[in-house]
mmCIF file of C-alpha atoms and ligand atoms in Angstrom:
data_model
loop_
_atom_site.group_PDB
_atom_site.id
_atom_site.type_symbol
_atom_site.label_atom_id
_atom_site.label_comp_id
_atom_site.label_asym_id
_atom_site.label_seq_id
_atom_site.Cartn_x
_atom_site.Cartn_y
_atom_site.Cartn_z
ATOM 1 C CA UNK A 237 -0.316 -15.820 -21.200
ATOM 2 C CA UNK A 238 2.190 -12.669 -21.139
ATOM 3 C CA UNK A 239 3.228 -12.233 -18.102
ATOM 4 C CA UNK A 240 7.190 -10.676 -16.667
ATOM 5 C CA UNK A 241 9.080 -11.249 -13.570
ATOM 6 C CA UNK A 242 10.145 -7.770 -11.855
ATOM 7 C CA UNK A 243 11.257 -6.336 -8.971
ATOM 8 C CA UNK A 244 8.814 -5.201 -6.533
ATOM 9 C CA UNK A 245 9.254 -1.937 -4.536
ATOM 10 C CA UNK A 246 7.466 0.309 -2.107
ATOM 11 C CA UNK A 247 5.266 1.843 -5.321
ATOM 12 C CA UNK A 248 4.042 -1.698 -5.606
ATOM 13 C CA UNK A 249 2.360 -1.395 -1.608
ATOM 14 C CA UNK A 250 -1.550 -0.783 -2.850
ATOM 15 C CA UNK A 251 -1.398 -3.455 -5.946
ATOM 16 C CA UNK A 252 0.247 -5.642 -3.154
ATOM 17 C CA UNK A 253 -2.298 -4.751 -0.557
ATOM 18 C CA UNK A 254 -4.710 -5.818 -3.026
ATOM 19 C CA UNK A 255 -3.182 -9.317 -4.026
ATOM 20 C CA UNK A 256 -2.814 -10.268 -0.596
ATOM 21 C CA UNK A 257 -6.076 -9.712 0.525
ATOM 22 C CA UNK A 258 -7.764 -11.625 -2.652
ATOM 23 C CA UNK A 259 -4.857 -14.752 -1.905
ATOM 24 C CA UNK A 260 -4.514 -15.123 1.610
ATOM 25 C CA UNK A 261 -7.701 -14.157 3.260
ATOM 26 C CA UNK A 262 -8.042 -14.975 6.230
ATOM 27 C CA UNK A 263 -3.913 -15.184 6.411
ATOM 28 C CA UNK A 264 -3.264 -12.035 5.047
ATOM 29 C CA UNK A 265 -0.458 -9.761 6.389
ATOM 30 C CA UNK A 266 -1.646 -7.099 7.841
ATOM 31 C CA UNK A 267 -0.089 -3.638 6.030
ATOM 32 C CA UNK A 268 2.652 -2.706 8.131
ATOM 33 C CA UNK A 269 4.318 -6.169 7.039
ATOM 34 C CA UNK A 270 3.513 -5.367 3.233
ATOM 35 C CA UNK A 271 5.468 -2.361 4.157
ATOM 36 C CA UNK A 272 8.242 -4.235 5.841
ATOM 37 C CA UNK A 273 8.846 -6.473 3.045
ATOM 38 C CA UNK A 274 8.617 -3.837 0.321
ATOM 39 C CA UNK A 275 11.067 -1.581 1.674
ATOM 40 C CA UNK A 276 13.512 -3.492 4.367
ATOM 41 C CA UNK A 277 17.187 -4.533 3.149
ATOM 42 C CA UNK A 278 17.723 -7.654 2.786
ATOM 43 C CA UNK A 279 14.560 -8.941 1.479
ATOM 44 C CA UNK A 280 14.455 -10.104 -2.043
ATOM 45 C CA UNK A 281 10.956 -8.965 -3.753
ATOM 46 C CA UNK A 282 9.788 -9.662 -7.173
ATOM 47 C CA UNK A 283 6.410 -9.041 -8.573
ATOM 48 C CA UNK A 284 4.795 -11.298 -11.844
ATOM 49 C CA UNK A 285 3.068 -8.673 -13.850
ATOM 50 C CA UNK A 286 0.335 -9.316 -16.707
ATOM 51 C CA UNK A 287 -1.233 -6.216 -19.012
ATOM 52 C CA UNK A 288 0.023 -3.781 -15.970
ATOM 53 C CA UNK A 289 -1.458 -5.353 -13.257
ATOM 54 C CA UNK A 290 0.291 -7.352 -10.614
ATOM 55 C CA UNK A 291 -0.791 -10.951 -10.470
ATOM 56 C CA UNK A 292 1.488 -12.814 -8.197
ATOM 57 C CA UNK A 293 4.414 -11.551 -5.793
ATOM 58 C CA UNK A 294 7.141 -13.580 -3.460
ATOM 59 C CA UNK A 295 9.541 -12.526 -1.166
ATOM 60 C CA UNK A 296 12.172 -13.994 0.735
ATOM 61 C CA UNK A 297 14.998 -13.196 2.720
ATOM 62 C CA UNK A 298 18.445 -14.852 4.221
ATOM 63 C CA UNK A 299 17.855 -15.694 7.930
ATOM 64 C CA UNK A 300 21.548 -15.529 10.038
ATOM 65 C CA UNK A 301 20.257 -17.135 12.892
ATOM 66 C CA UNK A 302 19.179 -20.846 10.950
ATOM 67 C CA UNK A 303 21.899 -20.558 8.203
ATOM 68 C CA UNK A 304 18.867 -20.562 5.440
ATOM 69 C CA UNK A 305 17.047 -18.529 2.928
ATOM 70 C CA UNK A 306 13.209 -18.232 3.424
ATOM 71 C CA UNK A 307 10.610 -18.051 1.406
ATOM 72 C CA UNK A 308 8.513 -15.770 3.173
ATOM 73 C CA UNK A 309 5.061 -15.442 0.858
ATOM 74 C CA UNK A 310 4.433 -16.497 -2.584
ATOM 75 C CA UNK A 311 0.891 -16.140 -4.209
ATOM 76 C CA UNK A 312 -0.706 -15.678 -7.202
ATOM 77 C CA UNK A 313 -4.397 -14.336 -8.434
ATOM 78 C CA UNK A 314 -6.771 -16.993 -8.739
ATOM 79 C CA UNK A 315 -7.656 -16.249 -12.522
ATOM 80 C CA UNK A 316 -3.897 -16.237 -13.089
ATOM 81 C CA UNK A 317 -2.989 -19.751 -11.348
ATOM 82 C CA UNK A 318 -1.875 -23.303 -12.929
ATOM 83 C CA UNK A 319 0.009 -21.312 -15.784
ATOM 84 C CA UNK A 320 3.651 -21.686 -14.226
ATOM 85 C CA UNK A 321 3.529 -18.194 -12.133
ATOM 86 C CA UNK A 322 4.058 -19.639 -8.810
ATOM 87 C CA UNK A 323 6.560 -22.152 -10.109
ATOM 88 C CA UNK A 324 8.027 -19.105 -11.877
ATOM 89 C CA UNK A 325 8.435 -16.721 -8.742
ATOM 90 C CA UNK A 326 9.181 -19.919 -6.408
ATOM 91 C CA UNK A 327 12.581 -20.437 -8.769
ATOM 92 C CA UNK A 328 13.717 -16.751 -9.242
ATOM 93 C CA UNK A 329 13.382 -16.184 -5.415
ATOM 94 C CA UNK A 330 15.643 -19.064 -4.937
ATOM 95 C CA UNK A 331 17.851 -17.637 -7.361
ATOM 96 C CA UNK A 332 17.790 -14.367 -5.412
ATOM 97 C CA UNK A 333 18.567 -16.031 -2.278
ATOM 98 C CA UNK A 334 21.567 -17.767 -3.476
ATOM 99 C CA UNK A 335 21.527 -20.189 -0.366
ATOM 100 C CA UNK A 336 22.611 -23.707 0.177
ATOM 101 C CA UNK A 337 19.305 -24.053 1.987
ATOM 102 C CA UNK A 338 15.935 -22.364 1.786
ATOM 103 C CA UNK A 339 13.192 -23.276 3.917
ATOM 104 C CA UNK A 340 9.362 -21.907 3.614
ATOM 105 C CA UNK A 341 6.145 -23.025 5.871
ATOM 106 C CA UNK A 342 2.853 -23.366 4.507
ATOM 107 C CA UNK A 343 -0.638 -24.869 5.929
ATOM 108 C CA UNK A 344 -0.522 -28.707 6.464
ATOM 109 C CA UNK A 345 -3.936 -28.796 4.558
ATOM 110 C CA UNK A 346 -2.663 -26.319 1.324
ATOM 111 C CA UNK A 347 -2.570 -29.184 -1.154
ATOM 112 C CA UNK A 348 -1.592 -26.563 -4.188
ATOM 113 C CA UNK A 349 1.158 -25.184 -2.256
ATOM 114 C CA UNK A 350 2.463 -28.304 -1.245
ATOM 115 C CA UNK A 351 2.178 -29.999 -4.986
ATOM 116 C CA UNK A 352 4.241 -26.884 -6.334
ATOM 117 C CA UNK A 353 7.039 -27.172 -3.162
ATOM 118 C CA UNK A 354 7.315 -30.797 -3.672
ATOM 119 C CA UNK A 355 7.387 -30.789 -6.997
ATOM 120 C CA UNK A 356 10.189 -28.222 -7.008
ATOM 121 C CA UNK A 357 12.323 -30.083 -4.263
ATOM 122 C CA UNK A 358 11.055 -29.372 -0.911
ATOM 123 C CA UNK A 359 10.887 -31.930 1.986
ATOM 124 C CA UNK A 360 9.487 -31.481 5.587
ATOM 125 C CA UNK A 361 11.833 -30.016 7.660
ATOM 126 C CA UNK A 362 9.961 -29.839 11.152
ATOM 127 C CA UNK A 363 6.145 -29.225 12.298
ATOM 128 C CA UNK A 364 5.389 -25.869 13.611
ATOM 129 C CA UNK A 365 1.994 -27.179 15.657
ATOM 130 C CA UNK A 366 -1.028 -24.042 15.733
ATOM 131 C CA UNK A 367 0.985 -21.946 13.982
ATOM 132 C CA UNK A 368 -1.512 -20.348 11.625
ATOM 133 C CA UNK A 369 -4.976 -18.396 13.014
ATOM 134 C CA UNK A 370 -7.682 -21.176 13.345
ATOM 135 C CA UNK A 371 -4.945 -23.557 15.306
ATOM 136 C CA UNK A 372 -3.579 -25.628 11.941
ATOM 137 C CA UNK A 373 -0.183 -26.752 11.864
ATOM 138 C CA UNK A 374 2.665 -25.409 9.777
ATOM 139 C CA UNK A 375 4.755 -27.522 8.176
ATOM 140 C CA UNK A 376 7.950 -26.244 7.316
ATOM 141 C CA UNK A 377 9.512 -27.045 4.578
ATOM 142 C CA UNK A 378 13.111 -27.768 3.122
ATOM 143 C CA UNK A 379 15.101 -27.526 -0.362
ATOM 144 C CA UNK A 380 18.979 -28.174 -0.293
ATOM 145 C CA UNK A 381 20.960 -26.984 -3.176
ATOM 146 C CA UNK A 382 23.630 -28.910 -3.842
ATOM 147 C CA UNK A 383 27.174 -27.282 -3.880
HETATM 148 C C1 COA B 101 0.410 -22.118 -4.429
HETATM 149 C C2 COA B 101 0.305 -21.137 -5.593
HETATM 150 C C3 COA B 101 1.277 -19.981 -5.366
HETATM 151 C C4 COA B 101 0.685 -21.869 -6.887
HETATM 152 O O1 COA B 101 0.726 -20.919 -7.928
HETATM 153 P P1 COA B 101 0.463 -21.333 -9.447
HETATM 154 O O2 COA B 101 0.879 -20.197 -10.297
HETATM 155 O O3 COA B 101 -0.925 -21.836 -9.614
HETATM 156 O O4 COA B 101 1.457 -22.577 -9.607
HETATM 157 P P2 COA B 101 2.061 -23.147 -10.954
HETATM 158 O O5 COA B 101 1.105 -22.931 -12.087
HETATM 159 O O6 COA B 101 3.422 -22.622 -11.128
HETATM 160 O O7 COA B 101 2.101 -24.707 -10.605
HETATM 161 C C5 COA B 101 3.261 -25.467 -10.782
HETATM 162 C C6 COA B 101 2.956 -26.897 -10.366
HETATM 163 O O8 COA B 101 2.575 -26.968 -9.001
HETATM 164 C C7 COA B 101 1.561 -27.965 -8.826
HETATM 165 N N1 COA B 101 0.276 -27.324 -8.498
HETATM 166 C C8 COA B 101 0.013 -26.013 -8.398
HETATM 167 N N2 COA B 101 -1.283 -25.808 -8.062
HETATM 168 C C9 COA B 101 -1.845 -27.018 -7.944
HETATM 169 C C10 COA B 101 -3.157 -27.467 -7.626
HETATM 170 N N3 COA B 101 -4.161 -26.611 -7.371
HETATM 171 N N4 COA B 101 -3.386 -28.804 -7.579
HETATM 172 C C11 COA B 101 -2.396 -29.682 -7.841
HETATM 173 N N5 COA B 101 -1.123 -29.324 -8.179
HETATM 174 C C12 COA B 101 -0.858 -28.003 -8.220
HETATM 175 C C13 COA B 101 1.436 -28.651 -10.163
HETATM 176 O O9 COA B 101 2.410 -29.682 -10.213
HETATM 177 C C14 COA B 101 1.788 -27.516 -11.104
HETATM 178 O O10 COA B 101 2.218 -27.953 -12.367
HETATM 179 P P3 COA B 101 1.117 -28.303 -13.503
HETATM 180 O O11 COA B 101 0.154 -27.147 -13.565
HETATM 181 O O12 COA B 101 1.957 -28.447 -14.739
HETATM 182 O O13 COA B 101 0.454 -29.581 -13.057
HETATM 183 C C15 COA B 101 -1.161 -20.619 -5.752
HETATM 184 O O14 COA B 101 -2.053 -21.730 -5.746
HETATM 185 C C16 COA B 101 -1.582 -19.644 -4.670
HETATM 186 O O15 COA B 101 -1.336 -18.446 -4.778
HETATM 187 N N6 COA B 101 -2.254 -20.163 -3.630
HETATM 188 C C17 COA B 101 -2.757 -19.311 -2.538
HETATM 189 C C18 COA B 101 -1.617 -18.725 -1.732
HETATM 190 C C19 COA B 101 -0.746 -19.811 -1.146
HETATM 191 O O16 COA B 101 -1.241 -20.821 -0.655
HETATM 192 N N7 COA B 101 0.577 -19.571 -1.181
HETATM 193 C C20 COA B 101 1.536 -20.476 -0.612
HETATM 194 C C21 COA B 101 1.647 -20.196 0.831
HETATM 195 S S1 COA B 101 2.921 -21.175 1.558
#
């Protein structure tokens, strides 16, 4: 599969809208955060694109406050998944982020997620408990790079 690793921007909001509703469900931002992350400084945003349409998106920024880089959402179409895309945006966000550390969270039951983080480096950092709407846990996760 064709598929090319962009930059996302504000034009991007409706395909993003879109993807995030079909990936996250019930854990979807809502649009004001789409917004947020499309257009705020600071955030890296990159979009996977496939015959013109978006298929997969990630965004991350450099937190001050904990010293790390965060993953803040990665997801891909369900059609378009298990062909390196996640892997793919996971490691260019990183990139982006050019931190020692980078941290992400993710649901304590998301098995896929957690395959991809562990197999790319990531340990548990901490537990964030009923973090996520329906009372699960988070579990947040950490990668250190080394110097
Ligand atoms: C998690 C997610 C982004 C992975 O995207 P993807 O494009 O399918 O991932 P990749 O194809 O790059 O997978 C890379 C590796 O991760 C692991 N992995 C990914 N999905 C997996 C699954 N369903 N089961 C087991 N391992 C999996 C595998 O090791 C895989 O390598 P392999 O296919 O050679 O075995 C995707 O499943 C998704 O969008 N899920 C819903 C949204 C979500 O949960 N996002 C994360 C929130 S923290």
């Amino acid at each position: 599969m064709d598929y090319l690793i962009e930059k996302a921007s504000w034009r991007d909001f409706f395909d993003l809208y879109r993807l995030e509703k079909t990936v996250f469900a019930q854990d979807a931002w809502p649009w004001f955060d789409l917004l947020i992350v499309l257009t705020f400084p600071g955030f890296v945003r990159l979009k996977a694109v496939s015959g013109g349409q978006m298929i997969g998106f990630a965004a991350g920024e450099f937190r001050r406050g904990d010293g790390a880089g965060w993953v803040v959402t990665l997801g891909v179409l369900p059609e378009y998944r298990r062909k390196g895309v996640g892997q793919a945006l996971l490691r260019q966000c990183e990139e982006w982020l050019n931190s020692k550390r980078i941290r992400l969270c993710v649901r304590k039951s998301n098995l896929p997620a957690l395959k991809l983080y562990q197999r790319e480096g990531y340990v548990v950092y901490t537990t964030w408990p009923n973090y996520y709407q329906g009372g699960e846990d988070a579990l947040v996760l950490e990668k250190i790079f080394p110097s």
